[in-house]
PDB file of N, CA, C and O in Angstrom:
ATOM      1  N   UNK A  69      21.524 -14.807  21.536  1.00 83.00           N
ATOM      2  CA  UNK A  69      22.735 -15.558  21.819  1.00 83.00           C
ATOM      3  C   UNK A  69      23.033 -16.525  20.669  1.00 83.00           C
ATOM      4  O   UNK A  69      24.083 -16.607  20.031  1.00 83.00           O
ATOM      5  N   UNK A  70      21.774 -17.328  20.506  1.00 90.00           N
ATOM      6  CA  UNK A  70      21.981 -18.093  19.215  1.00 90.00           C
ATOM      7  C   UNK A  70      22.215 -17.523  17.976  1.00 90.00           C
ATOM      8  O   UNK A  70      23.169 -18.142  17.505  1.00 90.00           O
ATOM      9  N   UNK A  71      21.885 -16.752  17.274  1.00 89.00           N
ATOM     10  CA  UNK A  71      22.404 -15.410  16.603  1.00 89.00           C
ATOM     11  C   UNK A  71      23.995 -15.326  17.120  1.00 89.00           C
ATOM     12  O   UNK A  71      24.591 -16.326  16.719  1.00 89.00           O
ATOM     13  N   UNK A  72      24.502 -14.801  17.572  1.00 91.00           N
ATOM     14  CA  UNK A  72      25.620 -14.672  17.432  1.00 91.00           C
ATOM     15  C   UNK A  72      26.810 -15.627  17.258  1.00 91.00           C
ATOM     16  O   UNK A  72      27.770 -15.530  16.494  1.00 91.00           O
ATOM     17  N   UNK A  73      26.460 -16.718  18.296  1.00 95.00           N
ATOM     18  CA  UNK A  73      27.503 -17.758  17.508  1.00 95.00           C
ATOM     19  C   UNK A  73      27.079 -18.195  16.214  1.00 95.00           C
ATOM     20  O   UNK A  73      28.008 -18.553  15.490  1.00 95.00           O
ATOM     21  N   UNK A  74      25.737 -18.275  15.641  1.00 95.00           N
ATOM     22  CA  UNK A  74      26.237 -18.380  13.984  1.00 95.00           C
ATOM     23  C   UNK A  74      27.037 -17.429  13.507  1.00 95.00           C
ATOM     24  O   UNK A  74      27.901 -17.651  12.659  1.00 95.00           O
ATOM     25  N   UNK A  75      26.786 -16.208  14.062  1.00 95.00           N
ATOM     26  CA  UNK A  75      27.062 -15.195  13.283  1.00 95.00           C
ATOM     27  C   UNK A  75      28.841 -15.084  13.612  1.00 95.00           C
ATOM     28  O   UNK A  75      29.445 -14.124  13.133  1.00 95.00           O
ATOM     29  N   UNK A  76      29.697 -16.261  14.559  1.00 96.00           N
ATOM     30  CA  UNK A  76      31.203 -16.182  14.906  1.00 96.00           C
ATOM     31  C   UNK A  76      31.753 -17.493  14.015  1.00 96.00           C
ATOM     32  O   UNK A  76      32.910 -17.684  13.640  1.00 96.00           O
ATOM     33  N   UNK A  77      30.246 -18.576  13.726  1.00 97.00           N
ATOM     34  CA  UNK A  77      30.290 -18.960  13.040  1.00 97.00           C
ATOM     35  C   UNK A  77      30.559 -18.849  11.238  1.00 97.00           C
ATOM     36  O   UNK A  77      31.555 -19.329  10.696  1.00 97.00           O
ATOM     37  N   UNK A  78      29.752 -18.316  10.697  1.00 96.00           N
ATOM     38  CA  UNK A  78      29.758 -17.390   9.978  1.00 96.00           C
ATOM     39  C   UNK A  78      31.075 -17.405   9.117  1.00 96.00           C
ATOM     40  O   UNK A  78      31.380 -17.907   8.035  1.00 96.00           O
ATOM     41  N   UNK A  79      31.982 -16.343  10.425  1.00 97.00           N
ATOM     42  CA  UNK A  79      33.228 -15.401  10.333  1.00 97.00           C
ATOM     43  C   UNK A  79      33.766 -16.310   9.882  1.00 97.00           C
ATOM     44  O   UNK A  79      34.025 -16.411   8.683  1.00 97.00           O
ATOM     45  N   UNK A  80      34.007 -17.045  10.633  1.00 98.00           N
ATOM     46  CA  UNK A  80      35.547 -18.558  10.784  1.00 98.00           C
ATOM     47  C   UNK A  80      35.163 -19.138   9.420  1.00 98.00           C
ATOM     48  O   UNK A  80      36.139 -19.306   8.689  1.00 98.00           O
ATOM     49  N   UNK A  81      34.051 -19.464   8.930  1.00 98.00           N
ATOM     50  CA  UNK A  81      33.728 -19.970   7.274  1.00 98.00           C
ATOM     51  C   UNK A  81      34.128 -19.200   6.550  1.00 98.00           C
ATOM     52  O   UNK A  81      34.819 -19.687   5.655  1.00 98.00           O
ATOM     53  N   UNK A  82      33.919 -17.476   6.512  1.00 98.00           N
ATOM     54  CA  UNK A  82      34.242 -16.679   5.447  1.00 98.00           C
ATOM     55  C   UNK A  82      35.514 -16.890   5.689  1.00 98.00           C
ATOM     56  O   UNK A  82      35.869 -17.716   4.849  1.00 98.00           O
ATOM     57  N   UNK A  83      36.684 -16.525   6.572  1.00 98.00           N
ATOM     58  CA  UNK A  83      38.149 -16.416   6.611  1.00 98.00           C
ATOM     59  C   UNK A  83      38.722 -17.713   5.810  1.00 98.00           C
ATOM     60  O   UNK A  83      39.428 -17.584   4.809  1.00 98.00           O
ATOM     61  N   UNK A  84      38.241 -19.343   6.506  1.00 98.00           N
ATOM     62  CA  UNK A  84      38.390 -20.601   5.423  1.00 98.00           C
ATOM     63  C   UNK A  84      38.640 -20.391   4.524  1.00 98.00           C
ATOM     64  O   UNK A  84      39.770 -20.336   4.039  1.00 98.00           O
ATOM     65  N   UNK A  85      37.092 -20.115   3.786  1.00 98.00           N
ATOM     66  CA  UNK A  85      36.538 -20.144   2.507  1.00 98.00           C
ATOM     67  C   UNK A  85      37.348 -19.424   1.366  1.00 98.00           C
ATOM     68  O   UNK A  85      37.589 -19.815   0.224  1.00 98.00           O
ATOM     69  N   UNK A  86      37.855 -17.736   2.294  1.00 98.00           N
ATOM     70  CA  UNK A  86      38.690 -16.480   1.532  1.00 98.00           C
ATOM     71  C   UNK A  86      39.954 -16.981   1.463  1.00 98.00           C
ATOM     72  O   UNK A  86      40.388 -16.774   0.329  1.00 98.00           O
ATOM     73  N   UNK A  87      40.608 -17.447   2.032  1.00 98.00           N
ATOM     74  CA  UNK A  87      41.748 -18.406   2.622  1.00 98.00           C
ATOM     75  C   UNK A  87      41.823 -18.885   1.603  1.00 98.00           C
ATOM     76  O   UNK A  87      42.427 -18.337   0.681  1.00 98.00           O
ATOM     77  N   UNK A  88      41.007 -20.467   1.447  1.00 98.00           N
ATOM     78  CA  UNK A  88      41.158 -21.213   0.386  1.00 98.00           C
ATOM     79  C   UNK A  88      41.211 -20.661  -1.310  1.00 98.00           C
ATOM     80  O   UNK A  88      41.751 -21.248  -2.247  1.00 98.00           O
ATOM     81  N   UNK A  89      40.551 -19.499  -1.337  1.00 98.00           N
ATOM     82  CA  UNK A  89      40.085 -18.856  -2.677  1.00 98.00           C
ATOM     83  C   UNK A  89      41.386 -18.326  -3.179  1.00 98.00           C
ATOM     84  O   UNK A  89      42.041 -18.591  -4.187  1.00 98.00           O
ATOM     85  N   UNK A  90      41.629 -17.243  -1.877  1.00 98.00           N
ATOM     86  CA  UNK A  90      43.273 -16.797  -2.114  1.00 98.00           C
ATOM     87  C   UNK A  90      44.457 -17.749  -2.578  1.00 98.00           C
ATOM     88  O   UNK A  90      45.240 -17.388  -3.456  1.00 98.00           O
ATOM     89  N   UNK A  91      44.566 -19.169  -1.852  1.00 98.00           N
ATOM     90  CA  UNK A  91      45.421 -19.947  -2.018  1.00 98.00           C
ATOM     91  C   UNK A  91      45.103 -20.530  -3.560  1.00 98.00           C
ATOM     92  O   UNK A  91      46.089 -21.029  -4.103  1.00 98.00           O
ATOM     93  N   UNK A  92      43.905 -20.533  -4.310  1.00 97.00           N
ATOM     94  CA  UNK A  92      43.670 -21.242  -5.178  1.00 97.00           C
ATOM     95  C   UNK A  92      44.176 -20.068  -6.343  1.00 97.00           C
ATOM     96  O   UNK A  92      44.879 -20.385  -7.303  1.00 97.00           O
ATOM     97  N   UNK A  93      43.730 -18.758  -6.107  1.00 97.00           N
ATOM     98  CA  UNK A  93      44.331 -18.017  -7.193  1.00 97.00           C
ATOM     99  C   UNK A  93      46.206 -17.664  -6.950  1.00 97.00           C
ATOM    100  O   UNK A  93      46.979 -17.372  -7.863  1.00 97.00           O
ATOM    101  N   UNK A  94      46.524 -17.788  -5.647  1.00 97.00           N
ATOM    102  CA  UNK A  94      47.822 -17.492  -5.855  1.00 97.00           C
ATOM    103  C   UNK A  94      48.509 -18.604  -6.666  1.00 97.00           C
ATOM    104  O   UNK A  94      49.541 -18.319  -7.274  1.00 97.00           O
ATOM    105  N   UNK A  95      47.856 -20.230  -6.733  1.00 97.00           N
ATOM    106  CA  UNK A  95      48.451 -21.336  -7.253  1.00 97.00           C
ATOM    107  C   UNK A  95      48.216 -21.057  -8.422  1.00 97.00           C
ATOM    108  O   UNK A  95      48.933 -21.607  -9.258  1.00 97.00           O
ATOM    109  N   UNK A  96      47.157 -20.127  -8.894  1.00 95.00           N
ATOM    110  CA  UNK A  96      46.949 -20.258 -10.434  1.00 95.00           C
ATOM    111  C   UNK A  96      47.817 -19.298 -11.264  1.00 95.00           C
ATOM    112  O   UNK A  96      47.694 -19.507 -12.471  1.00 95.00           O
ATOM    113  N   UNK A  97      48.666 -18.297 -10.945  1.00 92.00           N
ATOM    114  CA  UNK A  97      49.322 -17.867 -11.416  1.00 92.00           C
ATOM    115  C   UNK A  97      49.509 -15.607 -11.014  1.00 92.00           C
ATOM    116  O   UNK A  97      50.190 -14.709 -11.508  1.00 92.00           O
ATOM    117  N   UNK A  98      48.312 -15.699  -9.746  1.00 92.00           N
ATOM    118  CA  UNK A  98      48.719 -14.097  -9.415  1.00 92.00           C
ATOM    119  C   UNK A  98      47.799 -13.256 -10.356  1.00 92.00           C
ATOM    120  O   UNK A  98      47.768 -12.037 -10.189  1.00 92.00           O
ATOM    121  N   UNK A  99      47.083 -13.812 -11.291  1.00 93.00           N
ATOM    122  CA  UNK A  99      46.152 -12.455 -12.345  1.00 93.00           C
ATOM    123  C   UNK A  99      45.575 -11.674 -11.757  1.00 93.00           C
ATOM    124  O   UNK A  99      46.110 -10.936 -10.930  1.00 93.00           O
ATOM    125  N   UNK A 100      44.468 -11.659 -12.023  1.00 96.00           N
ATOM    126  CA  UNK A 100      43.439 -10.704 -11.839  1.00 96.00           C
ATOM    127  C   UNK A 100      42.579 -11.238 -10.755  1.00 96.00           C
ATOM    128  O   UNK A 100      41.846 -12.202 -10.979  1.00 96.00           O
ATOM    129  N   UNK A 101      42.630 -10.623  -9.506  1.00 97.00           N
ATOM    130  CA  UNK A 101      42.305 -10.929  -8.059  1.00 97.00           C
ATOM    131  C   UNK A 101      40.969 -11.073  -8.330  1.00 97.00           C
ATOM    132  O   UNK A 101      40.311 -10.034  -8.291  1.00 97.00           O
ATOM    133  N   UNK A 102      40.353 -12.172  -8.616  1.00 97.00           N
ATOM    134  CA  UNK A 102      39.130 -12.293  -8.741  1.00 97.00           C
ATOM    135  C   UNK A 102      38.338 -12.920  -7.241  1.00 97.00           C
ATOM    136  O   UNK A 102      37.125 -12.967  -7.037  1.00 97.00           O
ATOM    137  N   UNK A 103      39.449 -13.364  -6.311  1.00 97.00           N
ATOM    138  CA  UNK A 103      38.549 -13.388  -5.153  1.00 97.00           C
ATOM    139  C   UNK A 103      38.322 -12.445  -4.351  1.00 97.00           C
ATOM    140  O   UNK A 103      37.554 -12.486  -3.390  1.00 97.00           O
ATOM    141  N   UNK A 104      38.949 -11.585  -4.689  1.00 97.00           N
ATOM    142  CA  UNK A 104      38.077 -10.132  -4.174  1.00 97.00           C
ATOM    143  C   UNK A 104      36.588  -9.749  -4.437  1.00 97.00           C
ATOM    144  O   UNK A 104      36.231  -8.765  -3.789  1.00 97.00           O
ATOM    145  N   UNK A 105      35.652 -10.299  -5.232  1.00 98.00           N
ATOM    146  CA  UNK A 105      34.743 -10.236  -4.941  1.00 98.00           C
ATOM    147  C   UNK A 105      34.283 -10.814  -4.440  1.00 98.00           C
ATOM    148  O   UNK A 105      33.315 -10.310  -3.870  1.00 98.00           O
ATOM    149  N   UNK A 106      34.494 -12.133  -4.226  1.00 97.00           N
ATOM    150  CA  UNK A 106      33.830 -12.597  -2.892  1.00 97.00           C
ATOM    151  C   UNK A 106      34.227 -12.517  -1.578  1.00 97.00           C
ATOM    152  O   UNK A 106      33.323 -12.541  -0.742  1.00 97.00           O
ATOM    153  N   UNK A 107      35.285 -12.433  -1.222  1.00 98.00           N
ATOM    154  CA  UNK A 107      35.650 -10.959  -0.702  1.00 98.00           C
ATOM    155  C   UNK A 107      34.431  -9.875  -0.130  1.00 98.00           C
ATOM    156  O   UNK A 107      33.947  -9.758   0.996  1.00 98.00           O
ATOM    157  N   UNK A 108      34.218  -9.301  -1.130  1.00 98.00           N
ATOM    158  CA  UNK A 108      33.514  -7.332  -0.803  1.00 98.00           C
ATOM    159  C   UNK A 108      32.206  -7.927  -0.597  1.00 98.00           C
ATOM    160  O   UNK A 108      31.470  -7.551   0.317  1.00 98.00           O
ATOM    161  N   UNK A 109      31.888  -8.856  -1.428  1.00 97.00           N
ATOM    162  CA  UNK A 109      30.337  -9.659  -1.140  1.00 97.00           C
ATOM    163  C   UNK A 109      29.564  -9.986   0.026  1.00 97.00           C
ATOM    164  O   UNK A 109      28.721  -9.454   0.748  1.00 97.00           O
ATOM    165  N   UNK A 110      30.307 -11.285  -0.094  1.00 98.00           N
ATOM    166  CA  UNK A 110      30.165 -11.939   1.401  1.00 98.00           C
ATOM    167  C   UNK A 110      30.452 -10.999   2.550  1.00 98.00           C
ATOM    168  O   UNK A 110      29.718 -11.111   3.532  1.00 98.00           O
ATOM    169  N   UNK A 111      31.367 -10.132   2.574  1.00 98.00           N
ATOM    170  CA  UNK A 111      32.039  -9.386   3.987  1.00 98.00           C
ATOM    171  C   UNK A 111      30.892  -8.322   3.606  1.00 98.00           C
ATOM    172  O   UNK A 111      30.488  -7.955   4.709  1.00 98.00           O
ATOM    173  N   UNK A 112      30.254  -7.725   2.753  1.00 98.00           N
ATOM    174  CA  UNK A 112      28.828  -6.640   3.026  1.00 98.00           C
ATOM    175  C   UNK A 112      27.408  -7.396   3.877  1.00 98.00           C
ATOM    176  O   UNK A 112      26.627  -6.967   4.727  1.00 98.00           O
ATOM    177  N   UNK A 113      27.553  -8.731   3.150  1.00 97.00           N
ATOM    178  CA  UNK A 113      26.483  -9.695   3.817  1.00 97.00           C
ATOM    179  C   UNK A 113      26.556  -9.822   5.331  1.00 97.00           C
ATOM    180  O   UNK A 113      25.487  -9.671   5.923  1.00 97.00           O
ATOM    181  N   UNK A 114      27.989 -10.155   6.283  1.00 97.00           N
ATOM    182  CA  UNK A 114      28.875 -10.912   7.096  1.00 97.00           C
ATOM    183  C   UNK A 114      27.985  -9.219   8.077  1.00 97.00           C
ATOM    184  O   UNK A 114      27.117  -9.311   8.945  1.00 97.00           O
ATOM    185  N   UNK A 115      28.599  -7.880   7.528  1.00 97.00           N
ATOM    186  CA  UNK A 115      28.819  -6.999   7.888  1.00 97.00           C
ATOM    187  C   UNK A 115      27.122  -6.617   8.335  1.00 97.00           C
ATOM    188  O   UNK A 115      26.927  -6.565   9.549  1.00 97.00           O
ATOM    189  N   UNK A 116      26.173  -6.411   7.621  1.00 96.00           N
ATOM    190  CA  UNK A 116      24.726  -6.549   7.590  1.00 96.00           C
ATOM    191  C   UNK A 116      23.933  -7.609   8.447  1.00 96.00           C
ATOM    192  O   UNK A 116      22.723  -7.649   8.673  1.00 96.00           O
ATOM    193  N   UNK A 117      24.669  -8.230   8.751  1.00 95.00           N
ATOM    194  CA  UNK A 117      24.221  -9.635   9.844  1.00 95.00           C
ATOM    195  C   UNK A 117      24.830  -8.599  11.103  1.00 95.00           C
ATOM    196  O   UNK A 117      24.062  -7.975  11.834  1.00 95.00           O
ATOM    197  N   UNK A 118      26.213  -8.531  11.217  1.00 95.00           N
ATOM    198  CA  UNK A 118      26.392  -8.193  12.473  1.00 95.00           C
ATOM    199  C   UNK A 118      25.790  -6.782  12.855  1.00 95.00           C
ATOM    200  O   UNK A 118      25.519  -6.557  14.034  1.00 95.00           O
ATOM    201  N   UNK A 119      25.587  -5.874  11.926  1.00 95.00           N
ATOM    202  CA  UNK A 119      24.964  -5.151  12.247  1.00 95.00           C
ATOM    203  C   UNK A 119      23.724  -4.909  13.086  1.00 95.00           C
ATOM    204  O   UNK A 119      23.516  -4.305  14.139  1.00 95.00           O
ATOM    205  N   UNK A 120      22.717  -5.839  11.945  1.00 92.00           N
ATOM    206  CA  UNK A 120      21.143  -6.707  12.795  1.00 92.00           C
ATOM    207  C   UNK A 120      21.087  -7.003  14.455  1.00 92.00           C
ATOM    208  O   UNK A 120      20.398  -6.798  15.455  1.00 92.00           O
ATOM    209  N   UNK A 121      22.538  -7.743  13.917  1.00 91.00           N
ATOM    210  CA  UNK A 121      22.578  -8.527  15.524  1.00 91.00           C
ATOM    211  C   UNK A 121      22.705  -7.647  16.713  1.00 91.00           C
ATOM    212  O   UNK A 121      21.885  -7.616  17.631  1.00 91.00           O
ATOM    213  N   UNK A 122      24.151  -6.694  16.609  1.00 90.00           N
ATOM    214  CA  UNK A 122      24.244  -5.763  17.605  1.00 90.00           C
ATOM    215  C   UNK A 122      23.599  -4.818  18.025  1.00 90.00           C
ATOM    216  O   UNK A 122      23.754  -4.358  19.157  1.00 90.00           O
ATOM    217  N   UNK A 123      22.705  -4.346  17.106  1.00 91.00           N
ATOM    218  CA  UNK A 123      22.048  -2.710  16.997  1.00 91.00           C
ATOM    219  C   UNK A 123      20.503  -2.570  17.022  1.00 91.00           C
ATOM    220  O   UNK A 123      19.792  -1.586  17.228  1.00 91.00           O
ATOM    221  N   UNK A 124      20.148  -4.130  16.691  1.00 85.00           N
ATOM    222  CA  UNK A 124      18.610  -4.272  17.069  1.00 85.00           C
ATOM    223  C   UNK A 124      18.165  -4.946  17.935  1.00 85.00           C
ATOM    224  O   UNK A 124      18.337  -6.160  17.833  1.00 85.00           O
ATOM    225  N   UNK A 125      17.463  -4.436  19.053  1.00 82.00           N
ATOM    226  CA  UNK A 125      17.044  -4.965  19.970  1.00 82.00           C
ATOM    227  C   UNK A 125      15.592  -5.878  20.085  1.00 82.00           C
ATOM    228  O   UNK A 125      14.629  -5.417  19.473  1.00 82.00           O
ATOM    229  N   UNK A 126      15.417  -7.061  20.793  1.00 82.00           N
ATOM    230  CA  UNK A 126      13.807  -7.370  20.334  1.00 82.00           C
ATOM    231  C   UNK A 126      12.347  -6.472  20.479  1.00 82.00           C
ATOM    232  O   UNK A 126      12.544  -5.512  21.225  1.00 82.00           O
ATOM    233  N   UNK A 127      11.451  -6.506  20.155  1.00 84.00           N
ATOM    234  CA  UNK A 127      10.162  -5.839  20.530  1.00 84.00           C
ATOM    235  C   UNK A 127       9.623  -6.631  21.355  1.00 84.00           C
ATOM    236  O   UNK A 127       9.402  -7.840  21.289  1.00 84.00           O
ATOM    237  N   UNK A 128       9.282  -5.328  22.703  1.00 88.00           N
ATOM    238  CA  UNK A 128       8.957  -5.806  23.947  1.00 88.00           C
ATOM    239  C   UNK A 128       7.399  -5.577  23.792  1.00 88.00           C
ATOM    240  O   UNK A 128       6.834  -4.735  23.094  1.00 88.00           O
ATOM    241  N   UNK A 129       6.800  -6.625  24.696  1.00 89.00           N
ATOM    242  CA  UNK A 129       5.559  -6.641  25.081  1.00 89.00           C
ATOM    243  C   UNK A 129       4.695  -5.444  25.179  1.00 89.00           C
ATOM    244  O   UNK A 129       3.554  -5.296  24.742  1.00 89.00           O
ATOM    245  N   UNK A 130       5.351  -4.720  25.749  1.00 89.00           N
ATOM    246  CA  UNK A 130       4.819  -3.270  26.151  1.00 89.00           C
ATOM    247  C   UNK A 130       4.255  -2.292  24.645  1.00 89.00           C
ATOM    248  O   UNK A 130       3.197  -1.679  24.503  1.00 89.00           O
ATOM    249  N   UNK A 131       5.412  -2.451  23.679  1.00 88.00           N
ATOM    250  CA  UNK A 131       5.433  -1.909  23.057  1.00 88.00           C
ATOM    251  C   UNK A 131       4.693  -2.113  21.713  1.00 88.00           C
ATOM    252  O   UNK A 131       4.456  -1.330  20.793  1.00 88.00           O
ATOM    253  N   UNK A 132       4.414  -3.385  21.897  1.00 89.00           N
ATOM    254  CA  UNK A 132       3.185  -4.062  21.157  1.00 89.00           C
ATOM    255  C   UNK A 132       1.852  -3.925  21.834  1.00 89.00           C
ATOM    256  O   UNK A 132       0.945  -4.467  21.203  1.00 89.00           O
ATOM    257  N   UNK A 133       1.560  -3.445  22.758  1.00 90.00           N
ATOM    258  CA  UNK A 133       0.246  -3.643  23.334  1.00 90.00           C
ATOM    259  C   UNK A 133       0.103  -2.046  22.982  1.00 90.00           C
ATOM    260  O   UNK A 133      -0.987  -1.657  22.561  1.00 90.00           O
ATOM    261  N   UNK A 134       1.318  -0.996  23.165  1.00 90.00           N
ATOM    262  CA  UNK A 134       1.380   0.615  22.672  1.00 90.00           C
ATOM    263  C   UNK A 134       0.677   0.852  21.511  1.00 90.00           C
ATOM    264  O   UNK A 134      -0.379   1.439  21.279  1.00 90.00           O
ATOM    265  N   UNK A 135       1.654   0.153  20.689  1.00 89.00           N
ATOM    266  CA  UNK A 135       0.791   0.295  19.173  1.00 89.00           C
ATOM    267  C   UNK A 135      -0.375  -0.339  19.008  1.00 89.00           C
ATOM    268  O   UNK A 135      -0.857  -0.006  17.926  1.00 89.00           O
ATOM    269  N   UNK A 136      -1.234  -1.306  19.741  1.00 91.00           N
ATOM    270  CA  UNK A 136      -2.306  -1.655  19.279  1.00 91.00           C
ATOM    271  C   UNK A 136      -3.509  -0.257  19.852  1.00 91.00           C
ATOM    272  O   UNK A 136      -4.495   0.249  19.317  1.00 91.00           O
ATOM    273  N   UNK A 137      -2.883  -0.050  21.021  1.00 91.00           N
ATOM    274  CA  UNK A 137      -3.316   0.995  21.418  1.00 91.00           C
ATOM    275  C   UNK A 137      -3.530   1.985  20.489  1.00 91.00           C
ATOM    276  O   UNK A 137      -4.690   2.159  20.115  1.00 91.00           O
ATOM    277  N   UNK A 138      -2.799   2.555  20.114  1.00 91.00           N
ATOM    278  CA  UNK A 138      -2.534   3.722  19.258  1.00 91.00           C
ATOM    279  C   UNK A 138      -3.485   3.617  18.178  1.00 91.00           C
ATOM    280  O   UNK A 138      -4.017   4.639  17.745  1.00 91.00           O
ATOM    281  N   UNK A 139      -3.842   2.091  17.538  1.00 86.00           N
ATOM    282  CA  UNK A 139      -4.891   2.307  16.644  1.00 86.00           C
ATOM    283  C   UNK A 139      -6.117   2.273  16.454  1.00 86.00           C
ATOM    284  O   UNK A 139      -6.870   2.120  15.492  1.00 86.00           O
ATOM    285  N   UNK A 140      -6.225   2.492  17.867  1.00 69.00           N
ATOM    286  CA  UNK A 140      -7.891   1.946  17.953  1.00 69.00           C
ATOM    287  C   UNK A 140      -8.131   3.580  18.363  1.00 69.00           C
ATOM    288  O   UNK A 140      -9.264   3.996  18.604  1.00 69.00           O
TER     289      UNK A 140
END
């Protein structure tokens, strides 16, 4: 649970943060979209967190006492 609100946390910082970056290069004159990499960066990082979060479940008791099993 705690995991995930950082991780909504997180979001709302990157959007800010991309926000602000965007606004700073559109004031600078439109060149060469250089906040696009932070951008593709951060959102692979953002993307790799939520992944973790949704798709891995914890290791249960059981399944630790399995494998100790298994090596003896």
């Amino acid at each position: 649970m705690e995991r995930k609100h950082k991780l909504r946390a997180d979001v709302i910082a990157y959007v800010v943060v991309n926000l602000f970056l965007v606004g700073v290069w559109a004031v600078t004159g439109l060149g060469y979209f250089w906040p696009g990499w932070v951008i593709a960066g951060w959102g692979v990082l953002l993307l790799l967190d939520a992944i973790t979060i949704y798709t891995h479940r914890p290791v249960t008791g059981a399944e630790i006492e399995r494998e100790l099993r298994s090596r003896n």
